[in-house]
C-alpha positions as protocol buffer text, in pm:
chain_id: "A"
residue {
  index: 1
  type: UNK
  ca { x: 26626 y: -4095 z: 1553 }
}
residue {
  index: 2
  type: UNK
  ca { x: 26834 y: -4367 z: 1396 }
}
residue {
  index: 3
  type: UNK
  ca { x: 26673 y: -4599 z: 1129 }
}
residue {
  index: 4
  type: UNK
  ca { x: 26777 y: -4944 z: 1068 }
}
residue {
  index: 5
  type: UNK
  ca { x: 26695 y: -5146 z: 761 }
}
residue {
  index: 6
  type: UNK
  ca { x: 26688 y: -5531 z: 790 }
}
residue {
  index: 7
  type: UNK
  ca { x: 26532 y: -5657 z: 449 }
}
residue {
  index: 8
  type: UNK
  ca { x: 26572 y: -6017 z: 562 }
}
residue {
  index: 9
  type: UNK
  ca { x: 26466 y: -6045 z: 930 }
}
residue {
  index: 10
  type: UNK
  ca { x: 26513 y: -6357 z: 1102 }
}
residue {
  index: 11
  type: UNK
  ca { x: 26395 y: -6572 z: 1407 }
}
residue {
  index: 12
  type: UNK
  ca { x: 26738 y: -6637 z: 1571 }
}
residue {
  index: 13
  type: UNK
  ca { x: 26744 y: -6970 z: 1748 }
}
residue {
  index: 14
  type: UNK
  ca { x: 27065 y: -7051 z: 1938 }
}
residue {
  index: 15
  type: UNK
  ca { x: 27128 y: -7432 z: 2076 }
}
residue {
  index: 16
  type: UNK
  ca { x: 27405 y: -7506 z: 2315 }
}
residue {
  index: 17
  type: UNK
  ca { x: 27550 y: -7863 z: 2312 }
}
residue {
  index: 18
  type: UNK
  ca { x: 27830 y: -8004 z: 2520 }
}
residue {
  index: 19
  type: UNK
  ca { x: 28006 y: -8099 z: 2197 }
}
residue {
  index: 20
  type: UNK
  ca { x: 27913 y: -8074 z: 1829 }
}
residue {
  index: 21
  type: UNK
  ca { x: 27980 y: -8428 z: 1658 }
}
residue {
  index: 22
  type: UNK
  ca { x: 27927 y: -8474 z: 1294 }
}
residue {
  index: 23
  type: UNK
  ca { x: 27688 y: -8775 z: 1217 }
}
residue {
  index: 24
  type: UNK
  ca { x: 27561 y: -8809 z: 1554 }
}
residue {
  index: 25
  type: UNK
  ca { x: 27254 y: -8697 z: 1781 }
}
residue {
  index: 26
  type: UNK
  ca { x: 27297 y: -8426 z: 2015 }
}
residue {
  index: 27
  type: UNK
  ca { x: 27112 y: -8316 z: 2347 }
}
residue {
  index: 28
  type: UNK
  ca { x: 27055 y: -7957 z: 2366 }
}
residue {
  index: 29
  type: UNK
  ca { x: 27156 y: -7819 z: 2689 }
}
residue {
  index: 30
  type: UNK
  ca { x: 27050 y: -7438 z: 2616 }
}
residue {
  index: 31
  type: UNK
  ca { x: 26800 y: -7278 z: 2396 }
}
residue {
  index: 32
  type: UNK
  ca { x: 26746 y: -6911 z: 2320 }
}
residue {
  index: 33
  type: UNK
  ca { x: 26505 y: -6751 z: 2083 }
}
residue {
  index: 34
  type: UNK
  ca { x: 26525 y: -6391 z: 1972 }
}
residue {
  index: 35
  type: UNK
  ca { x: 26442 y: -6137 z: 1698 }
}
residue {
  index: 36
  type: UNK
  ca { x: 26730 y: -6120 z: 1457 }
}
residue {
  index: 37
  type: UNK
  ca { x: 26883 y: -6017 z: 1148 }
}
residue {
  index: 38
  type: UNK
  ca { x: 27170 y: -5759 z: 1146 }
}
residue {
  index: 39
  type: UNK
  ca { x: 26968 y: -5435 z: 1145 }
}
residue {
  index: 40
  type: UNK
  ca { x: 26768 y: -5561 z: 1458 }
}
residue {
  index: 41
  type: UNK
  ca { x: 27066 y: -5656 z: 1645 }
}
residue {
  index: 42
  type: UNK
  ca { x: 27221 y: -5304 z: 1559 }
}
residue {
  index: 43
  type: UNK
  ca { x: 26905 y: -5143 z: 1692 }
}
residue {
  index: 44
  type: UNK
  ca { x: 26897 y: -5335 z: 2023 }
}
residue {
  index: 45
  type: UNK
  ca { x: 27274 y: -5209 z: 2087 }
}
residue {
  index: 46
  type: UNK
  ca { x: 27187 y: -4841 z: 1981 }
}
residue {
  index: 47
  type: UNK
  ca { x: 26871 y: -4849 z: 2231 }
}
residue {
  index: 48
  type: UNK
  ca { x: 27103 y: -4967 z: 2499 }
}
residue {
  index: 49
  type: UNK
  ca { x: 27331 y: -4671 z: 2420 }
}
residue {
  index: 50
  type: UNK
  ca { x: 27032 y: -4440 z: 2467 }
}
residue {
  index: 51
  type: UNK
  ca { x: 26930 y: -4362 z: 2106 }
}
residue {
  index: 52
  type: UNK
  ca { x: 26566 y: -4369 z: 1993 }
}
residue {
  index: 53
  type: UNK
  ca { x: 26572 y: -4644 z: 1713 }
}
residue {
  index: 54
  type: UNK
  ca { x: 26319 y: -4745 z: 1446 }
}
residue {
  index: 55
  type: UNK
  ca { x: 26359 y: -5079 z: 1269 }
}
residue {
  index: 56
  type: UNK
  ca { x: 26222 y: -5144 z: 940 }
}
residue {
  index: 57
  type: UNK
  ca { x: 26247 y: -5415 z: 667 }
}
residue {
  index: 58
  type: UNK
  ca { x: 26020 y: -5716 z: 602 }
}
residue {
  index: 59
  type: UNK
  ca { x: 25819 y: -5984 z: 845 }
}
residue {
  index: 60
  type: UNK
  ca { x: 25576 y: -6223 z: 758 }
}
residue {
  index: 61
  type: UNK
  ca { x: 25396 y: -6548 z: 849 }
}
residue {
  index: 62
  type: UNK
  ca { x: 25403 y: -6741 z: 1171 }
}
residue {
  index: 63
  type: UNK
  ca { x: 25760 y: -6681 z: 1221 }
}
residue {
  index: 64
  type: UNK
  ca { x: 25733 y: -6319 z: 1155 }
}
residue {
  index: 65
  type: UNK
  ca { x: 25462 y: -6281 z: 1415 }
}
residue {
  index: 66
  type: UNK
  ca { x: 25683 y: -6442 z: 1677 }
}
residue {
  index: 67
  type: UNK
  ca { x: 25955 y: -6219 z: 1580 }
}
residue {
  index: 68
  type: UNK
  ca { x: 25751 y: -5894 z: 1629 }
}
residue {
  index: 69
  type: UNK
  ca { x: 25606 y: -6049 z: 1972 }
}
residue {
  index: 70
  type: UNK
  ca { x: 25958 y: -6073 z: 2084 }
}
residue {
  index: 71
  type: UNK
  ca { x: 26070 y: -5763 z: 1952 }
}
residue {
  index: 72
  type: UNK
  ca { x: 25770 y: -5582 z: 2159 }
}
residue {
  index: 73
  type: UNK
  ca { x: 25878 y: -5794 z: 2482 }
}
residue {
  index: 74
  type: UNK
  ca { x: 26246 y: -5669 z: 2464 }
}
residue {
  index: 75
  type: UNK
  ca { x: 26353 y: -5508 z: 2793 }
}
residue {
  index: 76
  type: UNK
  ca { x: 26324 y: -5123 z: 2803 }
}
residue {
  index: 77
  type: UNK
  ca { x: 26650 y: -4961 z: 2739 }
}
residue {
  index: 78
  type: UNK
  ca { x: 26778 y: -4607 z: 2752 }
}
residue {
  index: 79
  type: UNK
  ca { x: 26638 y: -4521 z: 2408 }
}
residue {
  index: 80
  type: UNK
  ca { x: 26300 y: -4628 z: 2246 }
}
residue {
  index: 81
  type: UNK
  ca { x: 26285 y: -4928 z: 2002 }
}
residue {
  index: 82
  type: UNK
  ca { x: 25978 y: -4881 z: 1739 }
}
residue {
  index: 83
  type: UNK
  ca { x: 25874 y: -5166 z: 1511 }
}
residue {
  index: 84
  type: UNK
  ca { x: 25802 y: -5022 z: 1167 }
}
residue {
  index: 85
  type: UNK
  ca { x: 25844 y: -5336 z: 973 }
}
residue {
  index: 86
  type: UNK
  ca { x: 25650 y: -5402 z: 658 }
}
residue {
  index: 87
  type: UNK
  ca { x: 25420 y: -5727 z: 624 }
}
residue {
  index: 88
  type: UNK
  ca { x: 25484 y: -5961 z: 348 }
}
residue {
  index: 89
  type: UNK
  ca { x: 25292 y: -6292 z: 265 }
}
residue {
  index: 90
  type: UNK
  ca { x: 25606 y: -6507 z: 299 }
}
residue {
  index: 91
  type: UNK
  ca { x: 25728 y: -6654 z: 627 }
}
residue {
  index: 92
  type: UNK
  ca { x: 26025 y: -6483 z: 800 }
}
residue {
  index: 93
  type: UNK
  ca { x: 26319 y: -6702 z: 797 }
}
residue {
  index: 94
  type: UNK
  ca { x: 26479 y: -6868 z: 1078 }
}
residue {
  index: 95
  type: UNK
  ca { x: 26866 y: -6881 z: 1161 }
}
residue {
  index: 96
  type: UNK
  ca { x: 26987 y: -7157 z: 1374 }
}
residue {
  index: 97
  type: UNK
  ca { x: 27341 y: -7116 z: 1564 }
}
residue {
  index: 98
  type: UNK
  ca { x: 27489 y: -7425 z: 1740 }
}
residue {
  index: 99
  type: UNK
  ca { x: 27745 y: -7352 z: 2015 }
}
residue {
  index: 100
  type: UNK
  ca { x: 27992 y: -7612 z: 2092 }
}
residue {
  index: 101
  type: UNK
  ca { x: 28060 y: -7577 z: 2471 }
}
residue {
  index: 102
  type: UNK
  ca { x: 28369 y: -7793 z: 2454 }
}
residue {
  index: 103
  type: UNK
  ca { x: 28553 y: -7549 z: 2195 }
}
residue {
  index: 104
  type: UNK
  ca { x: 28337 y: -7237 z: 2201 }
}
residue {
  index: 105
  type: UNK
  ca { x: 28282 y: -7282 z: 1841 }
}
residue {
  index: 106
  type: UNK
  ca { x: 27966 y: -7165 z: 1676 }
}
residue {
  index: 107
  type: UNK
  ca { x: 27819 y: -7332 z: 1362 }
}
residue {
  index: 108
  type: UNK
  ca { x: 27550 y: -7138 z: 1176 }
}
residue {
  index: 109
  type: UNK
  ca { x: 27252 y: -7230 z: 952 }
}
residue {
  index: 110
  type: UNK
  ca { x: 27091 y: -6951 z: 791 }
}
residue {
  index: 111
  type: UNK
  ca { x: 26751 y: -7006 z: 571 }
}
residue {
  index: 112
  type: UNK
  ca { x: 26701 y: -6789 z: 256 }
}
residue {
  index: 113
  type: UNK
  ca { x: 26419 y: -6584 z: 361 }
}
residue {
  index: 114
  type: UNK
  ca { x: 26059 y: -6515 z: 211 }
}
residue {
  index: 115
  type: UNK
  ca { x: 25984 y: -6433 z: -144 }
}
residue {
  index: 116
  type: UNK
  ca { x: 25908 y: -6057 z: -168 }
}
residue {
  index: 117
  type: UNK
  ca { x: 25693 y: -5944 z: -439 }
}
residue {
  index: 118
  type: UNK
  ca { x: 25695 y: -5627 z: -656 }
}
residue {
  index: 119
  type: UNK
  ca { x: 25393 y: -5496 z: -466 }
}
residue {
  index: 120
  type: UNK
  ca { x: 25551 y: -5575 z: -118 }
}
residue {
  index: 121
  type: UNK
  ca { x: 25891 y: -5381 z: -243 }
}
residue {
  index: 122
  type: UNK
  ca { x: 25690 y: -5073 z: -330 }
}
residue {
  index: 123
  type: UNK
  ca { x: 25512 y: -5058 z: -4 }
}
residue {
  index: 124
  type: UNK
  ca { x: 25856 y: -5093 z: 170 }
}
residue {
  index: 125
  type: UNK
  ca { x: 25983 y: -4796 z: -60 }
}
residue {
  index: 126
  type: UNK
  ca { x: 25692 y: -4581 z: 62 }
}
residue {
  index: 127
  type: UNK
  ca { x: 25738 y: -4657 z: 421 }
}
residue {
  index: 128
  type: UNK
  ca { x: 26110 y: -4604 z: 401 }
}
residue {
  index: 129
  type: UNK
  ca { x: 26086 y: -4266 z: 233 }
}
residue {
  index: 130
  type: UNK
  ca { x: 25851 y: -4143 z: 501 }
}
residue {
  index: 131
  type: UNK
  ca { x: 26074 y: -4284 z: 793 }
}
residue {
  index: 132
  type: UNK
  ca { x: 26387 y: -4085 z: 615 }
}
residue {
  index: 133
  type: UNK
  ca { x: 26201 y: -3771 z: 696 }
}
residue {
  index: 134
  type: UNK
  ca { x: 26277 y: -3780 z: 1057 }
}
residue {
  index: 135
  type: UNK
  ca { x: 26593 y: -3999 z: 1065 }
}
residue {
  index: 136
  type: UNK
  ca { x: 26929 y: -3867 z: 1172 }
}
residue {
  index: 137
  type: UNK
  ca { x: 27117 y: -4154 z: 1026 }
}
residue {
  index: 138
  type: UNK
  ca { x: 27032 y: -4513 z: 865 }
}
residue {
  index: 139
  type: UNK
  ca { x: 27206 y: -4824 z: 869 }
}
residue {
  index: 140
  type: UNK
  ca { x: 27127 y: -5075 z: 572 }
}
residue {
  index: 141
  type: UNK
  ca { x: 27228 y: -5427 z: 696 }
}
residue {
  index: 142
  type: UNK
  ca { x: 27224 y: -5785 z: 597 }
}
residue {
  index: 143
  type: UNK
  ca { x: 27128 y: -6013 z: 301 }
}
residue {
  index: 144
  type: UNK
  ca { x: 26859 y: -5956 z: 41 }
}
residue {
  index: 145
  type: UNK
  ca { x: 26553 y: -6183 z: 64 }
}
residue {
  index: 146
  type: UNK
  ca { x: 26444 y: -6375 z: -273 }
}
residue {
  index: 147
  type: UNK
  ca { x: 26268 y: -6139 z: -503 }
}
residue {
  index: 148
  type: UNK
  ca { x: 26445 y: -5832 z: -424 }
}
residue {
  index: 149
  type: UNK
  ca { x: 26681 y: -5707 z: -699 }
}
residue {
  index: 150
  type: UNK
  ca { x: 27053 y: -5720 z: -636 }
}
residue {
  index: 151
  type: UNK
  ca { x: 27103 y: -5331 z: -669 }
}
residue {
  index: 152
  type: UNK
  ca { x: 26830 y: -5268 z: -398 }
}
residue {
  index: 153
  type: UNK
  ca { x: 27079 y: -5142 z: -169 }
}
residue {
  index: 154
  type: UNK
  ca { x: 27205 y: -4888 z: -426 }
}
residue {
  index: 155
  type: UNK
  ca { x: 26850 y: -4771 z: -458 }
}
residue {
  index: 156
  type: UNK
  ca { x: 26827 y: -4738 z: -67 }
}
residue {
  index: 157
  type: UNK
  ca { x: 27156 y: -4554 z: -56 }
}
residue {
  index: 158
  type: UNK
  ca { x: 27047 y: -4302 z: -321 }
}
residue {
  index: 159
  type: UNK
  ca { x: 26701 y: -4223 z: -147 }
}
residue {
  index: 160
  type: UNK
  ca { x: 26876 y: -4150 z: 194 }
}
residue {
  index: 161
  type: UNK
  ca { x: 27151 y: -3938 z: 12 }
}
residue {
  index: 162
  type: UNK
  ca { x: 26864 y: -3732 z: -155 }
}
residue {
  index: 163
  type: UNK
  ca { x: 26701 y: -3683 z: 187 }
}
residue {
  index: 164
  type: UNK
  ca { x: 27029 y: -3572 z: 350 }
}
residue {
  index: 165
  type: UNK
  ca { x: 27064 y: -3866 z: 569 }
}
residue {
  index: 166
  type: UNK
  ca { x: 27395 y: -4000 z: 653 }
}
residue {
  index: 167
  type: UNK
  ca { x: 27393 y: -4386 z: 552 }
}
residue {
  index: 168
  type: UNK
  ca { x: 27590 y: -4689 z: 660 }
}
residue {
  index: 169
  type: UNK
  ca { x: 27614 y: -4984 z: 446 }
}
residue {
  index: 170
  type: UNK
  ca { x: 27680 y: -5353 z: 599 }
}
residue {
  index: 171
  type: UNK
  ca { x: 27627 y: -5629 z: 326 }
}
residue {
  index: 172
  type: UNK
  ca { x: 27845 y: -5836 z: 124 }
}
residue {
  index: 173
  type: UNK
  ca { x: 27889 y: -5983 z: -239 }
}
residue {
  index: 174
  type: UNK
  ca { x: 27719 y: -5831 z: -540 }
}
residue {
  index: 175
  type: UNK
  ca { x: 27469 y: -5628 z: -323 }
}
residue {
  index: 176
  type: UNK
  ca { x: 27768 y: -5477 z: -140 }
}
residue {
  index: 177
  type: UNK
  ca { x: 27936 y: -5421 z: -505 }
}
residue {
  index: 178
  type: UNK
  ca { x: 27628 y: -5242 z: -632 }
}
residue {
  index: 179
  type: UNK
  ca { x: 27535 y: -5057 z: -325 }
}
residue {
  index: 180
  type: UNK
  ca { x: 27905 y: -4899 z: -291 }
}
residue {
  index: 181
  type: UNK
  ca { x: 27866 y: -4737 z: -628 }
}
residue {
  index: 182
  type: UNK
  ca { x: 27580 y: -4538 z: -498 }
}
residue {
  index: 183
  type: UNK
  ca { x: 27827 y: -4383 z: -271 }
}
residue {
  index: 184
  type: UNK
  ca { x: 27729 y: -4452 z: 91 }
}
residue {
  index: 185
  type: UNK
  ca { x: 27868 y: -4269 z: 368 }
}
residue {
  index: 186
  type: UNK
  ca { x: 28021 y: -4564 z: 534 }
}
residue {
  index: 187
  type: UNK
  ca { x: 28060 y: -4931 z: 463 }
}
residue {
  index: 188
  type: UNK
  ca { x: 28173 y: -5204 z: 721 }
}
residue {
  index: 189
  type: UNK
  ca { x: 28301 y: -5504 z: 556 }
}
residue {
  index: 190
  type: UNK
  ca { x: 28466 y: -5793 z: 735 }
}
residue {
  index: 191
  type: UNK
  ca { x: 28809 y: -5936 z: 598 }
}
residue {
  index: 192
  type: UNK
  ca { x: 28653 y: -6192 z: 381 }
}
residue {
  index: 193
  type: UNK
  ca { x: 28387 y: -5940 z: 232 }
}
residue {
  index: 194
  type: UNK
  ca { x: 28646 y: -5691 z: 170 }
}
residue {
  index: 195
  type: UNK
  ca { x: 28870 y: -5959 z: -26 }
}
residue {
  index: 196
  type: UNK
  ca { x: 28567 y: -6058 z: -201 }
}
residue {
  index: 197
  type: UNK
  ca { x: 28503 y: -5712 z: -315 }
}
residue {
  index: 198
  type: UNK
  ca { x: 28847 y: -5593 z: -405 }
}
residue {
  index: 199
  type: UNK
  ca { x: 29059 y: -5929 z: -460 }
}
residue {
  index: 200
  type: UNK
  ca { x: 29307 y: -5822 z: -195 }
}
residue {
  index: 201
  type: UNK
  ca { x: 29370 y: -5971 z: 156 }
}
residue {
  index: 202
  type: UNK
  ca { x: 29629 y: -5674 z: 247 }
}
residue {
  index: 203
  type: UNK
  ca { x: 29401 y: -5461 z: 493 }
}
residue {
  index: 204
  type: UNK
  ca { x: 29526 y: -5127 z: 396 }
}
residue {
  index: 205
  type: UNK
  ca { x: 29535 y: -5184 z: 6 }
}
residue {
  index: 206
  type: UNK
  ca { x: 29188 y: -5347 z: 20 }
}
residue {
  index: 207
  type: UNK
  ca { x: 29030 y: -5065 z: 220 }
}
residue {
  index: 208
  type: UNK
  ca { x: 29160 y: -4789 z: 5 }
}
residue {
  index: 209
  type: UNK
  ca { x: 29039 y: -4995 z: -294 }
}
residue {
  index: 210
  type: UNK
  ca { x: 28695 y: -5027 z: -137 }
}
residue {
  index: 211
  type: UNK
  ca { x: 28710 y: -4636 z: -92 }
}
residue {
  index: 212
  type: UNK
  ca { x: 28792 y: -4578 z: -430 }
}
residue {
  index: 213
  type: UNK
  ca { x: 28510 y: -4778 z: -553 }
}
residue {
  index: 214
  type: UNK
  ca { x: 28247 y: -4499 z: -400 }
}
residue {
  index: 215
  type: UNK
  ca { x: 28219 y: -4520 z: -35 }
}
residue {
  index: 216
  type: UNK
  ca { x: 28307 y: -4190 z: 162 }
}
residue {
  index: 217
  type: UNK
  ca { x: 28453 y: -4408 z: 451 }
}
residue {
  index: 218
  type: UNK
  ca { x: 28554 y: -4775 z: 468 }
}
residue {
  index: 219
  type: UNK
  ca { x: 28566 y: -4939 z: 818 }
}
residue {
  index: 220
  type: UNK
  ca { x: 28733 y: -5287 z: 781 }
}
residue {
  index: 221
  type: UNK
  ca { x: 28649 y: -5526 z: 1050 }
}
residue {
  index: 222
  type: UNK
  ca { x: 28948 y: -5739 z: 1104 }
}
residue {
  index: 223
  type: UNK
  ca { x: 28806 y: -5985 z: 1387 }
}
residue {
  index: 224
  type: UNK
  ca { x: 29021 y: -6000 z: 1701 }
}
residue {
  index: 225
  type: UNK
  ca { x: 29274 y: -5753 z: 1555 }
}
residue {
  index: 226
  type: UNK
  ca { x: 29014 y: -5477 z: 1574 }
}
residue {
  index: 227
  type: UNK
  ca { x: 28923 y: -5226 z: 1291 }
}
residue {
  index: 228
  type: UNK
  ca { x: 29107 y: -5031 z: 1018 }
}
residue {
  index: 229
  type: UNK
  ca { x: 28934 y: -4703 z: 899 }
}
residue {
  index: 230
  type: UNK
  ca { x: 29019 y: -4508 z: 587 }
}
residue {
  index: 231
  type: UNK
  ca { x: 28806 y: -4197 z: 566 }
}
residue {
  index: 232
  type: UNK
  ca { x: 28832 y: -3864 z: 405 }
}
residue {
  index: 233
  type: UNK
  ca { x: 28962 y: -3731 z: 738 }
}
residue {
  index: 234
  type: UNK
  ca { x: 29259 y: -3981 z: 784 }
}
residue {
  index: 235
  type: UNK
  ca { x: 29338 y: -4349 z: 852 }
}
residue {
  index: 236
  type: UNK
  ca { x: 29323 y: -4508 z: 1183 }
}
residue {
  index: 237
  type: UNK
  ca { x: 29388 y: -4866 z: 1318 }
}
residue {
  index: 238
  type: UNK
  ca { x: 29206 y: -4952 z: 1635 }
}
residue {
  index: 239
  type: UNK
  ca { x: 29282 y: -5276 z: 1857 }
}
residue {
  index: 240
  type: UNK
  ca { x: 29130 y: -5429 z: 2176 }
}
residue {
  index: 241
  type: UNK
  ca { x: 29386 y: -5462 z: 2459 }
}
residue {
  index: 242
  type: UNK
  ca { x: 29381 y: -5837 z: 2431 }
}
residue {
  index: 243
  type: UNK
  ca { x: 29253 y: -6136 z: 2259 }
}
residue {
  index: 244
  type: UNK
  ca { x: 28924 y: -6276 z: 2402 }
}
residue {
  index: 245
  type: UNK
  ca { x: 28733 y: -6602 z: 2395 }
}
residue {
  index: 246
  type: UNK
  ca { x: 28347 y: -6629 z: 2355 }
}
residue {
  index: 247
  type: UNK
  ca { x: 28066 y: -6617 z: 2093 }
}
residue {
  index: 248
  type: UNK
  ca { x: 28146 y: -6386 z: 1818 }
}
residue {
  index: 249
  type: UNK
  ca { x: 27768 y: -6366 z: 1681 }
}
residue {
  index: 250
  type: UNK
  ca { x: 27649 y: -6019 z: 1660 }
}
residue {
  index: 251
  type: UNK
  ca { x: 27973 y: -5867 z: 1740 }
}
residue {
  index: 252
  type: UNK
  ca { x: 27995 y: -5684 z: 1392 }
}
residue {
  index: 253
  type: UNK
  ca { x: 27644 y: -5555 z: 1453 }
}
residue {
  index: 254
  type: UNK
  ca { x: 27766 y: -5411 z: 1773 }
}
residue {
  index: 255
  type: UNK
  ca { x: 28054 y: -5245 z: 1593 }
}
residue {
  index: 256
  type: UNK
  ca { x: 27811 y: -5094 z: 1353 }
}
residue {
  index: 257
  type: UNK
  ca { x: 27608 y: -4942 z: 1638 }
}
residue {
  index: 258
  type: UNK
  ca { x: 27905 y: -4790 z: 1774 }
}
residue {
  index: 259
  type: UNK
  ca { x: 28005 y: -4630 z: 1435 }
}
residue {
  index: 260
  type: UNK
  ca { x: 27656 y: -4510 z: 1369 }
}
residue {
  index: 261
  type: UNK
  ca { x: 27592 y: -4375 z: 1729 }
}
residue {
  index: 262
  type: UNK
  ca { x: 27941 y: -4190 z: 1699 }
}
residue {
  index: 263
  type: UNK
  ca { x: 27851 y: -4039 z: 1395 }
}
residue {
  index: 264
  type: UNK
  ca { x: 27519 y: -3901 z: 1522 }
}
residue {
  index: 265
  type: UNK
  ca { x: 27684 y: -3775 z: 1837 }
}
residue {
  index: 266
  type: UNK
  ca { x: 27968 y: -3609 z: 1620 }
}
residue {
  index: 267
  type: UNK
  ca { x: 28247 y: -3804 z: 1796 }
}
residue {
  index: 268
  type: UNK
  ca { x: 28595 y: -3801 z: 1654 }
}
residue {
  index: 269
  type: UNK
  ca { x: 28696 y: -4106 z: 1450 }
}
residue {
  index: 270
  type: UNK
  ca { x: 28933 y: -4225 z: 1720 }
}
residue {
  index: 271
  type: UNK
  ca { x: 28621 y: -4214 z: 1975 }
}
residue {
  index: 272
  type: UNK
  ca { x: 28408 y: -4368 z: 1737 }
}
residue {
  index: 273
  type: UNK
  ca { x: 28672 y: -4657 z: 1649 }
}
residue {
  index: 274
  type: UNK
  ca { x: 28710 y: -4678 z: 2032 }
}
residue {
  index: 275
  type: UNK
  ca { x: 28346 y: -4736 z: 2089 }
}
residue {
  index: 276
  type: UNK
  ca { x: 28297 y: -4989 z: 1796 }
}
residue {
  index: 277
  type: UNK
  ca { x: 28589 y: -5207 z: 1910 }
}
residue {
  index: 278
  type: UNK
  ca { x: 28482 y: -5199 z: 2291 }
}
residue {
  index: 279
  type: UNK
  ca { x: 28127 y: -5281 z: 2203 }
}
residue {
  index: 280
  type: UNK
  ca { x: 28244 y: -5569 z: 1948 }
}
residue {
  index: 281
  type: UNK
  ca { x: 28476 y: -5718 z: 2192 }
}
residue {
  index: 282
  type: UNK
  ca { x: 28207 y: -5684 z: 2465 }
}
residue {
  index: 283
  type: UNK
  ca { x: 27957 y: -5872 z: 2258 }
}
residue {
  index: 284
  type: UNK
  ca { x: 28195 y: -6159 z: 2219 }
}
residue {
  index: 285
  type: UNK
  ca { x: 28229 y: -6181 z: 2606 }
}
residue {
  index: 286
  type: UNK
  ca { x: 27853 y: -6153 z: 2664 }
}
residue {
  index: 287
  type: UNK
  ca { x: 27670 y: -6486 z: 2788 }
}
residue {
  index: 288
  type: UNK
  ca { x: 27409 y: -6453 z: 2533 }
}
residue {
  index: 289
  type: UNK
  ca { x: 27465 y: -6436 z: 2141 }
}
residue {
  index: 290
  type: UNK
  ca { x: 27407 y: -6081 z: 2019 }
}
residue {
  index: 291
  type: UNK
  ca { x: 27414 y: -5910 z: 2349 }
}
residue {
  index: 292
  type: UNK
  ca { x: 27701 y: -5689 z: 2495 }
}
residue {
  index: 293
  type: UNK
  ca { x: 27840 y: -5707 z: 2840 }
}
residue {
  index: 294
  type: UNK
  ca { x: 27810 y: -5373 z: 2959 }
}
residue {
  index: 295
  type: UNK
  ca { x: 28042 y: -5405 z: 3241 }
}
residue {
  index: 296
  type: UNK
  ca { x: 28321 y: -5538 z: 3009 }
}
residue {
  index: 297
  type: UNK
  ca { x: 28230 y: -5241 z: 2758 }
}
residue {
  index: 298
  type: UNK
  ca { x: 28263 y: -4968 z: 3015 }
}
residue {
  index: 299
  type: UNK
  ca { x: 28612 y: -5139 z: 3139 }
}
residue {
  index: 300
  type: UNK
  ca { x: 28729 y: -5180 z: 2774 }
}
residue {
  index: 301
  type: UNK
  ca { x: 28639 y: -4843 z: 2618 }
}
residue {
  index: 302
  type: UNK
  ca { x: 28933 y: -4643 z: 2771 }
}
residue {
  index: 303
  type: UNK
  ca { x: 29168 y: -4940 z: 2695 }
}
residue {
  index: 304
  type: UNK
  ca { x: 29110 y: -4969 z: 2306 }
}
residue {
  index: 305
  type: UNK
  ca { x: 29424 y: -4842 z: 2139 }
}
residue {
  index: 306
  type: UNK
  ca { x: 29379 y: -4615 z: 1845 }
}
residue {
  index: 307
  type: UNK
  ca { x: 29674 y: -4534 z: 1625 }
}
residue {
  index: 308
  type: UNK
  ca { x: 29674 y: -4289 z: 1339 }
}
residue {
  index: 309
  type: UNK
  ca { x: 29862 y: -4406 z: 1032 }
}
residue {
  index: 310
  type: UNK
  ca { x: 30098 y: -4224 z: 830 }
}
residue {
  index: 311
  type: UNK
  ca { x: 30030 y: -3914 z: 600 }
}
residue {
  index: 312
  type: UNK
  ca { x: 29854 y: -4013 z: 268 }
}
residue {
  index: 313
  type: UNK
  ca { x: 29745 y: -4331 z: 379 }
}
residue {
  index: 314
  type: UNK
  ca { x: 29390 y: -4248 z: 280 }
}
residue {
  index: 315
  type: UNK
  ca { x: 29484 y: -4170 z: -79 }
}
């Protein structure tokens, strides 16, 4: 079983408009509603790949009830998806993505999330410790809701490591800075998150710096340029066969699912990266935000180029 943690779950709303024009009224032509938050997105992809997955984190209020209903109604996949979300008194947040059909650009609005009290955090820690007992790997994903201390991910990384469970951390800002010091097995920052963490925008230098800060492996997402992996076993660069146009929402989460499933299946680093890049690219191509186009994924997988960098590059 793979465990995904989403402390700040969300009800994701996507509006499609012919063109997004500031200071004007818009007629929505397409609307979708789905359970969201990075860890839930990761879980959907993992189950589609055939892995039994448990989702935990927080859900509360009327929005949280809708989220859980939608989660239960998701189509059956190759793997089972189990809801182990912990209830809170506050209302789960909503996120709104507005997709401009004329340009393909997406504008995102994210609510902060409910305030989580000390008793609710304690209840979550108890549930998390129990779930780690049967987990093969865990992904810690996304932002922290109000009320959760900034070192929360560091605490969760340490608990996973004490339980002998490999842990991937995918967050940003100070929670990433604090979490990386607890020595997660993997982190997956994008270019902006990596620059914020290290102060460098040169990918290899920044990725190596991030690894020296505590992560055993750093997988930097470089957007349309693919991924750069700096690991104890070596350094690799993975690139999609060609640039693609589409909605990038959820592409990074699909990459996390690819990396985590590859870890559990004991794939080689090149094969893990091939899967992560192919899934990420297939997510951009999917008609619905956050899904991946399976046909595109299967076509892309053997065409992702993975190049090992020179000796000593991980130093």
